């Protein structure tokens, strides 16, 4: 059964056509720089040789969707429906839902919690409905997996009338990835996994504590700014810093928002880049800021792994995933080194292996199993679509 998965951003639109039974991908790509000069569609397809680039004008998302459908149509594969990744599901999406006027309205209603993403995603869903009314659409929210974490984990210790009125709570993000990481870990370990700490370490980064498939806590909060140090986001800092920056530093609300989301994290610490590859290279060449950026990223990750272990009341497995977690042997080693006091260790040779497969990199006698689990959010989204529309 084939499904088209769409992941729309404010100026990009990623897509993938895949078979949920065989996991075969027939077409995938990205429409980039939508509404900006120099737009193009980069893609691969089962009927084209190698990577293709269409240098086309993409003035809006509607034009991008039309190109995606042309590429998908050329494969000759039918599909059962379209799965849309939605960043913020708010209080409406404890699970994935078929698109109706009502559910699409909910995506817009909760958009103030993720304005850069939800409005564009809602627009793209509407465009798909208008262009192809015969095809069903499903909303898969990145927050769904976290919605039923225990109240002690999601509630903020702020006045009840305020949090109720403004729907303030921990929503988290990367839920679809954490759900996939649990599933892939369970497939790999069978009955040997019960208490997993899932580490999605990409340019955005979050952890989840998962017990027998149920999410217990996660490190992102009301928004994806909380928790770990990320590419350009500061992660958890004293909340009073926000007020202090405005009152004493003279920064506006928007200045602080931009600073914390776009100018902080690894970029600020290293002073050269938000990309951990650049930072690792510079640290090797003696750059002390970069060495400290790696040290701080690893320290915070190890610290929050312990928070998630507490949410699980135990930990038998740690799984590393996403850009940094899957590719940086050095960062995995730095994180695990900090957990040596509790008997966790990895095997350096196994850690150095590069592969697209799930793999066990635990050291002999490690107190906790350590895996690398390549994530696959598109597959998880496609599974939900197959279940709801198949
Ligand atoms: P996102 O989906 O949040 O944009 P990804 O999961 O694609 O992020 O991760 C992107 C990050 O992964 C890059 O910024 C880079 O820091 C990191 N990364 C990718 N490959 C490597 C590598 N070989 N070594 C170290 N870091 C890597």
GROMACS .gro file of C-alpha atoms and ligand atoms in nm:
model
  417
    1UNK     CA    1   0.000   0.000   0.000
    2UNK     CA    2   0.152   0.334  -0.109
    3UNK     CA    3   0.129   0.664   0.078
    4UNK     CA    4   0.246   1.015  -0.008
    5UNK     CA    5   0.400   1.196   0.289
    6UNK     CA    6   0.430   1.574   0.291
    7UNK     CA    7   0.631   1.782   0.536
    8UNK     CA    8   0.570   2.151   0.466
    9UNK     CA    9   0.774   2.433   0.613
   10UNK     CA   10   0.737   2.808   0.563
   11UNK     CA   11   0.969   2.807   0.258
   12UNK     CA   12   1.019   2.437   0.185
   13UNK     CA   13   0.813   2.127   0.115
   14UNK     CA   14   0.960   1.779   0.155
   15UNK     CA   15   0.782   1.478   0.013
   16UNK     CA   16   0.817   1.102  -0.008
   17UNK     CA   17   0.611   0.836  -0.187
   18UNK     CA   18   0.660   0.501  -0.020
   19UNK     CA   19   0.516   0.152   0.014
   20UNK     CA   20   0.431   0.080   0.379
   21UNK     CA   21   0.452  -0.297   0.329
   22UNK     CA   22   0.796  -0.316   0.167
   23UNK     CA   23   0.921   0.027   0.289
   24UNK     CA   24   1.036   0.088  -0.068
   25UNK     CA   25   1.060   0.460  -0.155
   26UNK     CA   26   0.943   0.539  -0.511
   27UNK     CA   27   1.007   0.914  -0.504
   28UNK     CA   28   1.138   1.166  -0.257
   29UNK     CA   29   1.257   1.522  -0.264
   30UNK     CA   30   1.234   1.877  -0.144
   31UNK     CA   31   1.090   2.194  -0.295
   32UNK     CA   32   1.324   2.463  -0.165
   33UNK     CA   33   1.316   2.843  -0.140
   34UNK     CA   34   0.940   2.868  -0.195
   35UNK     CA   35   0.853   3.237  -0.237
   36UNK     CA   36   1.224   3.328  -0.254
   37UNK     CA   37   1.454   3.384  -0.557
   38UNK     CA   38   1.646   3.078  -0.673
   39UNK     CA   39   1.376   2.821  -0.595
   40UNK     CA   40   1.413   2.462  -0.716
   41UNK     CA   41   1.288   2.106  -0.667
   42UNK     CA   42   1.553   1.845  -0.586
   43UNK     CA   43   1.428   1.486  -0.607
   44UNK     CA   44   1.496   1.121  -0.675
   45UNK     CA   45   1.247   0.886  -0.837
   46UNK     CA   46   1.225   0.523  -0.940
   47UNK     CA   47   1.177   0.637  -1.302
   48UNK     CA   48   1.467   0.885  -1.309
   49UNK     CA   49   1.840   0.820  -1.307
   50UNK     CA   50   2.008   0.961  -0.996
   51UNK     CA   51   1.946   1.297  -0.832
   52UNK     CA   52   1.736   1.543  -1.033
   53UNK     CA   53   1.708   1.919  -0.998
   54UNK     CA   54   1.422   2.119  -1.148
   55UNK     CA   55   1.510   2.486  -1.154
   56UNK     CA   56   1.157   2.622  -1.148
   57UNK     CA   57   0.986   2.927  -1.011
   58UNK     CA   58   0.805   2.839  -0.687
   59UNK     CA   59   0.614   3.157  -0.601
   60UNK     CA   60   0.389   2.974  -0.354
   61UNK     CA   61   0.315   2.636  -0.194
   62UNK     CA   62   0.042   2.562  -0.448
   63UNK     CA   63   0.295   2.562  -0.732
   64UNK     CA   64   0.525   2.339  -0.525
   65UNK     CA   65   0.243   2.088  -0.459
   66UNK     CA   66   0.168   2.072  -0.833
   67UNK     CA   67   0.533   1.986  -0.907
   68UNK     CA   68   0.529   1.717  -0.637
   69UNK     CA   69   0.219   1.561  -0.793
   70UNK     CA   70   0.380   1.564  -1.139
   71UNK     CA   71   0.684   1.381  -1.001
   72UNK     CA   72   0.467   1.132  -0.812
   73UNK     CA   73   0.238   1.075  -1.111
   74UNK     CA   74   0.538   0.995  -1.332
   75UNK     CA   75   0.620   0.696  -1.110
   76UNK     CA   76   0.292   0.533  -1.221
   77UNK     CA   77   0.219   0.434  -0.860
   78UNK     CA   78  -0.123   0.490  -0.706
   79UNK     CA   79  -0.141   0.588  -0.341
   80UNK     CA   80  -0.405   0.546  -0.075
   81UNK     CA   81  -0.377   0.895   0.077
   82UNK     CA   82  -0.153   1.179   0.189
   83UNK     CA   83   0.003   1.206   0.534
   84UNK     CA   84   0.085   1.559   0.651
   85UNK     CA   85   0.338   1.624   0.924
   86UNK     CA   86   0.205   1.896   1.153
   87UNK     CA   87   0.447   2.041   1.408
   88UNK     CA   88   0.196   2.148   1.673
   89UNK     CA   89  -0.123   1.952   1.737
   90UNK     CA   90  -0.203   2.132   2.062
   91UNK     CA   91  -0.481   1.972   2.264
   92UNK     CA   92  -0.666   1.837   1.958
   93UNK     CA   93  -0.440   1.559   1.835
   94UNK     CA   94  -0.366   1.291   2.095
   95UNK     CA   95  -0.353   1.071   1.784
   96UNK     CA   96  -0.341   1.115   1.406
   97UNK     CA   97  -0.670   1.220   1.243
   98UNK     CA   98  -0.828   1.224   0.898
   99UNK     CA   99  -0.855   1.576   0.757
  100UNK     CA  100  -1.200   1.733   0.772
  101UNK     CA  101  -1.302   2.101   0.784
  102UNK     CA  102  -1.307   2.065   1.162
  103UNK     CA  103  -0.966   1.901   1.209
  104UNK     CA  104  -0.804   2.143   0.963
  105UNK     CA  105  -0.955   2.428   1.168
  106UNK     CA  106  -0.782   2.287   1.477
  107UNK     CA  107  -0.441   2.304   1.306
  108UNK     CA  108  -0.500   2.678   1.252
  109UNK     CA  109  -0.647   2.731   1.599
  110UNK     CA  110  -0.332   2.603   1.772
  111UNK     CA  111  -0.098   2.777   1.525
  112UNK     CA  112   0.000   3.059   1.767
  113UNK     CA  113   0.202   2.788   1.948
  114UNK     CA  114   0.404   2.720   1.629
  115UNK     CA  115   0.336   3.009   1.390
  116UNK     CA  116   0.629   2.941   1.157
  117UNK     CA  117   0.506   2.590   1.082
  118UNK     CA  118   0.134   2.535   1.140
  119UNK     CA  119   0.002   2.806   0.907
  120UNK     CA  120   0.208   2.677   0.613
  121UNK     CA  121   0.110   2.316   0.692
  122UNK     CA  122  -0.261   2.406   0.709
  123UNK     CA  123  -0.233   2.593   0.378
  124UNK     CA  124  -0.072   2.292   0.210
  125UNK     CA  125  -0.340   2.055   0.342
  126UNK     CA  126  -0.607   2.289   0.203
  127UNK     CA  127  -0.427   2.307  -0.134
  128UNK     CA  128  -0.414   1.925  -0.156
  129UNK     CA  129  -0.786   1.902  -0.080
  130UNK     CA  130  -0.870   2.160  -0.346
  131UNK     CA  131  -0.643   2.021  -0.617
  132UNK     CA  132  -0.722   1.652  -0.554
  133UNK     CA  133  -1.061   1.627  -0.378
  134UNK     CA  134  -1.076   1.250  -0.439
  135UNK     CA  135  -0.762   1.185  -0.228
  136UNK     CA  136  -0.786   1.151   0.152
  137UNK     CA  137  -0.553   1.344   0.385
  138UNK     CA  138  -0.432   1.262   0.736
  139UNK     CA  139  -0.281   1.493   0.998
  140UNK     CA  140   0.010   1.341   1.192
  141UNK     CA  141   0.112   1.582   1.467
  142UNK     CA  142   0.463   1.583   1.611
  143UNK     CA  143   0.315   1.641   1.956
  144UNK     CA  144   0.070   1.345   1.962
  145UNK     CA  145   0.305   1.088   2.115
  146UNK     CA  146   0.372   1.319   2.410
  147UNK     CA  147   0.012   1.419   2.475
  148UNK     CA  148  -0.058   1.147   2.731
  149UNK     CA  149   0.259   1.173   2.939
  150UNK     CA  150   0.174   1.182   3.311
  151UNK     CA  151   0.040   1.510   3.448
  152UNK     CA  152   0.342   1.544   3.680
  153UNK     CA  153   0.552   1.573   3.360
  154UNK     CA  154   0.333   1.798   3.146
  155UNK     CA  155   0.197   2.046   3.399
  156UNK     CA  156   0.379   2.378   3.453
  157UNK     CA  157   0.390   2.518   3.806
  158UNK     CA  158   0.223   2.843   3.706
  159UNK     CA  159  -0.115   2.976   3.829
  160UNK     CA  160  -0.393   2.738   3.722
  161UNK     CA  161  -0.619   3.007   3.575
  162UNK     CA  162  -0.334   3.129   3.352
  163UNK     CA  163  -0.228   2.788   3.222
  164UNK     CA  164  -0.591   2.688   3.165
  165UNK     CA  165  -0.676   3.005   2.976
  166UNK     CA  166  -0.370   2.994   2.751
  167UNK     CA  167  -0.340   2.614   2.720
  168UNK     CA  168   0.013   2.626   2.863
  169UNK     CA  169   0.168   2.281   2.917
  170UNK     CA  170   0.448   2.063   2.787
  171UNK     CA  171   0.361   1.958   2.429
  172UNK     CA  172   0.705   1.842   2.318
  173UNK     CA  173   0.804   1.771   1.957
  174UNK     CA  174   0.975   1.501   1.744
  175UNK     CA  175   0.699   1.269   1.871
  176UNK     CA  176   0.672   1.083   1.542
  177UNK     CA  177   1.047   1.020   1.546
  178UNK     CA  178   1.046   0.902   1.910
  179UNK     CA  179   0.752   0.672   1.832
  180UNK     CA  180   0.948   0.525   1.539
  181UNK     CA  181   1.265   0.488   1.749
  182UNK     CA  182   1.069   0.289   2.008
  183UNK     CA  183   0.920   0.068   1.737
  184UNK     CA  184   1.256   0.003   1.565
  185UNK     CA  185   1.425  -0.065   1.901
  186UNK     CA  186   1.151  -0.309   1.996
  187UNK     CA  187   1.184  -0.486   1.658
  188UNK     CA  188   1.558  -0.514   1.716
  189UNK     CA  189   1.559  -0.616   2.085
  190UNK     CA  190   1.223  -0.789   2.134
  191UNK     CA  191   1.157  -0.852   2.504
  192UNK     CA  192   1.494  -0.709   2.607
  193UNK     CA  193   1.372  -0.350   2.596
  194UNK     CA  194   1.127  -0.199   2.845
  195UNK     CA  195   1.271   0.134   2.956
  196UNK     CA  196   1.415   0.329   2.665
  197UNK     CA  197   1.570   0.675   2.652
  198UNK     CA  198   1.529   0.789   2.293
  199UNK     CA  199   1.778   1.058   2.183
  200UNK     CA  200   1.678   1.251   1.868
  201UNK     CA  201   1.989   1.465   1.817
  202UNK     CA  202   1.962   1.672   1.498
  203UNK     CA  203   1.972   2.048   1.446
  204UNK     CA  204   1.663   2.035   1.665
  205UNK     CA  205   1.718   1.790   1.950
  206UNK     CA  206   1.502   1.623   2.212
  207UNK     CA  207   1.491   1.316   2.433
  208UNK     CA  208   1.198   1.099   2.538
  209UNK     CA  209   1.166   0.849   2.822
  210UNK     CA  210   0.956   0.558   2.695
  211UNK     CA  211   0.834   0.264   2.903
  212UNK     CA  212   0.694  -0.035   2.711
  213UNK     CA  213   0.592   0.193   2.425
  214UNK     CA  214   0.429   0.458   2.645
  215UNK     CA  215   0.586   0.801   2.653
  216UNK     CA  216   0.665   0.911   3.009
  217UNK     CA  217   0.835   1.247   2.954
  218UNK     CA  218   1.020   1.452   2.695
  219UNK     CA  219   1.268   1.740   2.704
  220UNK     CA  220   1.097   1.994   2.478
  221UNK     CA  221   0.820   2.198   2.636
  222UNK     CA  222   0.545   2.438   2.538
  223UNK     CA  223   0.762   2.496   2.229
  224UNK     CA  224   1.066   2.323   2.074
  225UNK     CA  225   1.298   2.574   2.245
  226UNK     CA  226   1.321   2.385   2.573
  227UNK     CA  227   1.559   2.110   2.680
  228UNK     CA  228   1.886   2.028   2.507
  229UNK     CA  229   2.130   2.269   2.348
  230UNK     CA  230   2.052   2.268   1.973
  231UNK     CA  231   2.200   2.403   1.649
  232UNK     CA  232   2.071   2.758   1.700
  233UNK     CA  233   1.841   2.719   2.006
  234UNK     CA  234   1.958   2.774   2.363
  235UNK     CA  235   1.750   2.499   2.525
  236UNK     CA  236   1.671   2.528   2.896
  237UNK     CA  237   1.799   2.841   3.067
  238UNK     CA  238   1.676   3.024   3.374
  239UNK     CA  239   1.337   3.163   3.256
  240UNK     CA  240   1.415   3.493   3.431
  241UNK     CA  241   1.680   3.549   3.162
  242UNK     CA  242   1.398   3.639   2.922
  243UNK     CA  243   1.274   3.919   3.147
  244UNK     CA  244   1.627   4.032   3.234
  245UNK     CA  245   1.722   4.065   2.867
  246UNK     CA  246   1.421   4.287   2.809
  247UNK     CA  247   1.435   4.491   3.128
  248UNK     CA  248   1.810   4.543   3.157
  249UNK     CA  249   1.936   4.463   2.808
  250UNK     CA  250   1.677   4.668   2.619
  251UNK     CA  251   1.588   4.383   2.384
  252UNK     CA  252   1.234   4.362   2.249
  253UNK     CA  253   1.013   4.053   2.272
  254UNK     CA  254   1.094   3.972   1.908
  255UNK     CA  255   1.468   4.030   1.964
  256UNK     CA  256   1.471   3.778   2.248
  257UNK     CA  257   1.263   3.530   2.048
  258UNK     CA  258   1.506   3.553   1.755
  259UNK     CA  259   1.811   3.541   1.982
  260UNK     CA  260   1.699   3.227   2.164
  261UNK     CA  261   1.572   3.041   1.857
  262UNK     CA  262   1.811   3.148   1.581
  263UNK     CA  263   2.130   3.293   1.732
  264UNK     CA  264   2.202   3.067   2.028
  265UNK     CA  265   2.291   2.701   2.084
  266UNK     CA  266   2.595   2.550   1.910
  267UNK     CA  267   2.613   2.853   1.680
  268UNK     CA  268   2.657   3.092   1.973
  269UNK     CA  269   2.888   2.867   2.171
  270UNK     CA  270   3.120   2.788   1.882
  271UNK     CA  271   3.096   3.135   1.726
  272UNK     CA  272   3.146   2.971   1.385
  273UNK     CA  273   2.861   2.733   1.292
  274UNK     CA  274   2.545   2.554   1.400
  275UNK     CA  275   2.662   2.237   1.225
  276UNK     CA  276   2.838   1.988   1.449
  277UNK     CA  277   3.061   1.872   1.161
  278UNK     CA  278   3.221   2.218   1.139
  279UNK     CA  279   3.248   2.235   1.515
  280UNK     CA  280   3.416   1.895   1.549
  281UNK     CA  281   3.666   1.986   1.278
  282UNK     CA  282   3.748   2.321   1.438
  283UNK     CA  283   3.786   2.158   1.781
  284UNK     CA  284   4.036   1.916   1.625
  285UNK     CA  285   4.229   2.219   1.504
  286UNK     CA  286   4.249   2.358   1.856
  287UNK     CA  287   3.948   2.592   1.867
  288UNK     CA  288   3.861   2.620   2.236
  289UNK     CA  289   3.509   2.759   2.188
  290UNK     CA  290   3.427   2.458   1.970
  291UNK     CA  291   3.574   2.215   2.221
  292UNK     CA  292   3.354   2.372   2.490
  293UNK     CA  293   3.047   2.361   2.260
  294UNK     CA  294   3.095   1.983   2.223
  295UNK     CA  295   3.154   1.943   2.596
  296UNK     CA  296   2.839   2.138   2.684
  297UNK     CA  297   2.621   1.959   2.427
  298UNK     CA  298   2.735   1.622   2.562
  299UNK     CA  299   2.701   1.729   2.926
  300UNK     CA  300   2.344   1.853   2.881
  301UNK     CA  301   2.252   1.542   2.684
  302UNK     CA  302   2.390   1.311   2.953
  303UNK     CA  303   2.216   1.516   3.223
  304UNK     CA  304   1.880   1.499   3.048
  305UNK     CA  305   1.922   1.127   2.972
  306UNK     CA  306   1.917   1.087   3.350
  307UNK     CA  307   1.601   1.299   3.372
  308UNK     CA  308   1.432   1.070   3.121
  309UNK     CA  309   1.561   0.765   3.310
  310UNK     CA  310   1.389   0.906   3.619
  311UNK     CA  311   1.066   0.948   3.420
  312UNK     CA  312   1.097   0.578   3.329
  313UNK     CA  313   1.206   0.486   3.682
  314UNK     CA  314   1.484   0.292   3.516
  315UNK     CA  315   1.670   0.260   3.188
  316UNK     CA  316   1.772  -0.053   3.000
  317UNK     CA  317   1.841   0.104   2.659
  318UNK     CA  318   1.967   0.433   2.518
  319UNK     CA  319   1.905   0.490   2.144
  320UNK     CA  320   2.090   0.759   1.945
  321UNK     CA  321   1.916   0.895   1.636
  322UNK     CA  322   1.890   1.186   1.383
  323UNK     CA  323   2.175   1.379   1.215
  324UNK     CA  324   2.415   1.399   1.510
  325UNK     CA  325   2.297   1.085   1.692
  326UNK     CA  326   2.326   0.867   1.381
  327UNK     CA  327   2.644   1.016   1.233
  328UNK     CA  328   2.868   1.155   1.503
  329UNK     CA  329   3.060   0.872   1.671
  330UNK     CA  330   3.247   1.138   1.863
  331UNK     CA  331   2.936   1.296   2.016
  332UNK     CA  332   2.796   0.954   2.110
  333UNK     CA  333   3.126   0.872   2.281
  334UNK     CA  334   3.135   1.207   2.462
  335UNK     CA  335   2.780   1.158   2.595
  336UNK     CA  336   2.834   0.800   2.708
  337UNK     CA  337   3.168   0.889   2.873
  338UNK     CA  338   2.972   1.113   3.108
  339UNK     CA  339   2.755   0.818   3.213
  340UNK     CA  340   3.056   0.596   3.293
  341UNK     CA  341   3.000   0.651   3.667
  342UNK     CA  342   2.686   0.437   3.639
  343UNK     CA  343   2.854   0.165   3.436
  344UNK     CA  344   2.742   0.263   3.086
  345UNK     CA  345   3.003   0.217   2.815
  346UNK     CA  346   3.032   0.168   2.440
  347UNK     CA  347   3.261  -0.040   2.221
  348UNK     CA  348   3.480   0.207   2.027
  349UNK     CA  349   3.509  -0.018   1.722
  350UNK     CA  350   3.135  -0.076   1.700
  351UNK     CA  351   3.076   0.295   1.757
  352UNK     CA  352   3.297   0.380   1.459
  353UNK     CA  353   3.096   0.164   1.213
  354UNK     CA  354   2.879   0.360   0.966
  355UNK     CA  355   2.553   0.198   0.862
  356UNK     CA  356   2.188   0.272   0.785
  357UNK     CA  357   2.081  -0.022   1.001
  358UNK     CA  358   1.991  -0.036   1.370
  359UNK     CA  359   2.307  -0.141   1.555
  360UNK     CA  360   2.421  -0.222   1.907
  361UNK     CA  361   2.733  -0.028   2.011
  362UNK     CA  362   2.733  -0.126   2.381
  363UNK     CA  363   3.061  -0.211   2.546
  364UNK     CA  364   3.111  -0.547   2.715
  365UNK     CA  365   2.930  -0.545   3.051
  366UNK     CA  366   2.769  -0.205   2.993
  367UNK     CA  367   2.494  -0.155   3.254
  368UNK     CA  368   2.266  -0.011   2.984
  369UNK     CA  369   2.243  -0.121   2.619
  370UNK     CA  370   2.340   0.154   2.373
  371UNK     CA  371   2.200   0.150   2.017
  372UNK     CA  372   2.214   0.364   1.707
  373UNK     CA  373   1.867   0.372   1.550
  374UNK     CA  374   1.827   0.563   1.221
  375UNK     CA  375   1.495   0.741   1.244
  376UNK     CA  376   1.223   0.726   0.976
  377UNK     CA  377   0.944   0.970   1.044
  378UNK     CA  378   0.801   0.934   0.692
  379UNK     CA  379   0.746   0.562   0.742
  380UNK     CA  380   0.571   0.624   1.074
  381UNK     CA  381   0.345   0.886   0.913
  382UNK     CA  382   0.270   0.650   0.623
  383UNK     CA  383   0.172   0.374   0.867
  384UNK     CA  384  -0.085   0.605   1.030
  385UNK     CA  385  -0.228   0.694   0.689
  386UNK     CA  386  -0.249   0.326   0.590
  387UNK     CA  387  -0.431   0.251   0.915
  388UNK     CA  388  -0.681   0.539   0.882
  389UNK     CA  389  -0.742   0.528   0.507
  390UNK     CA  390  -0.617   0.190   0.386
  391LIG     P1  391   1.698   1.843   1.125
  391LIG     O1  392   1.612   1.736   1.063
  391LIG     O2  393   1.655   1.887   1.261
  391LIG     O3  394   1.730   1.958   1.033
  391LIG     P2  395   1.905   1.645   1.111
  391LIG     O4  396   1.852   1.532   1.189
  391LIG     O5  397   1.912   1.634   0.962
  391LIG     O6  398   1.838   1.781   1.154
  391LIG     O7  399   2.052   1.675   1.165
  391LIG     C1  400   2.129   1.777   1.107
  391LIG     C2  401   2.258   1.788   1.185
  391LIG     O8  402   2.325   1.661   1.192
  391LIG     C3  403   2.357   1.880   1.116
  391LIG     O9  404   2.339   2.011   1.156
  391LIG     C4  405   2.487   1.827   1.163
  391LIG    O10  406   2.521   1.900   1.278
  391LIG     C5  407   2.462   1.684   1.207
  391LIG     N1  408   2.541   1.586   1.130
  391LIG     C6  409   2.509   1.527   1.014
  391LIG     N2  410   2.608   1.444   0.975
  391LIG     C7  411   2.705   1.451   1.068
  391LIG     C8  412   2.833   1.390   1.087
  391LIG     N3  413   2.881   1.302   0.999
  391LIG     N4  414   2.903   1.421   1.196
  391LIG     C9  415   2.856   1.510   1.285
  391LIG     N5  416   2.737   1.571   1.275
  391LIG    C10  417   2.661   1.542   1.169
   0.00000   0.00000   0.00000
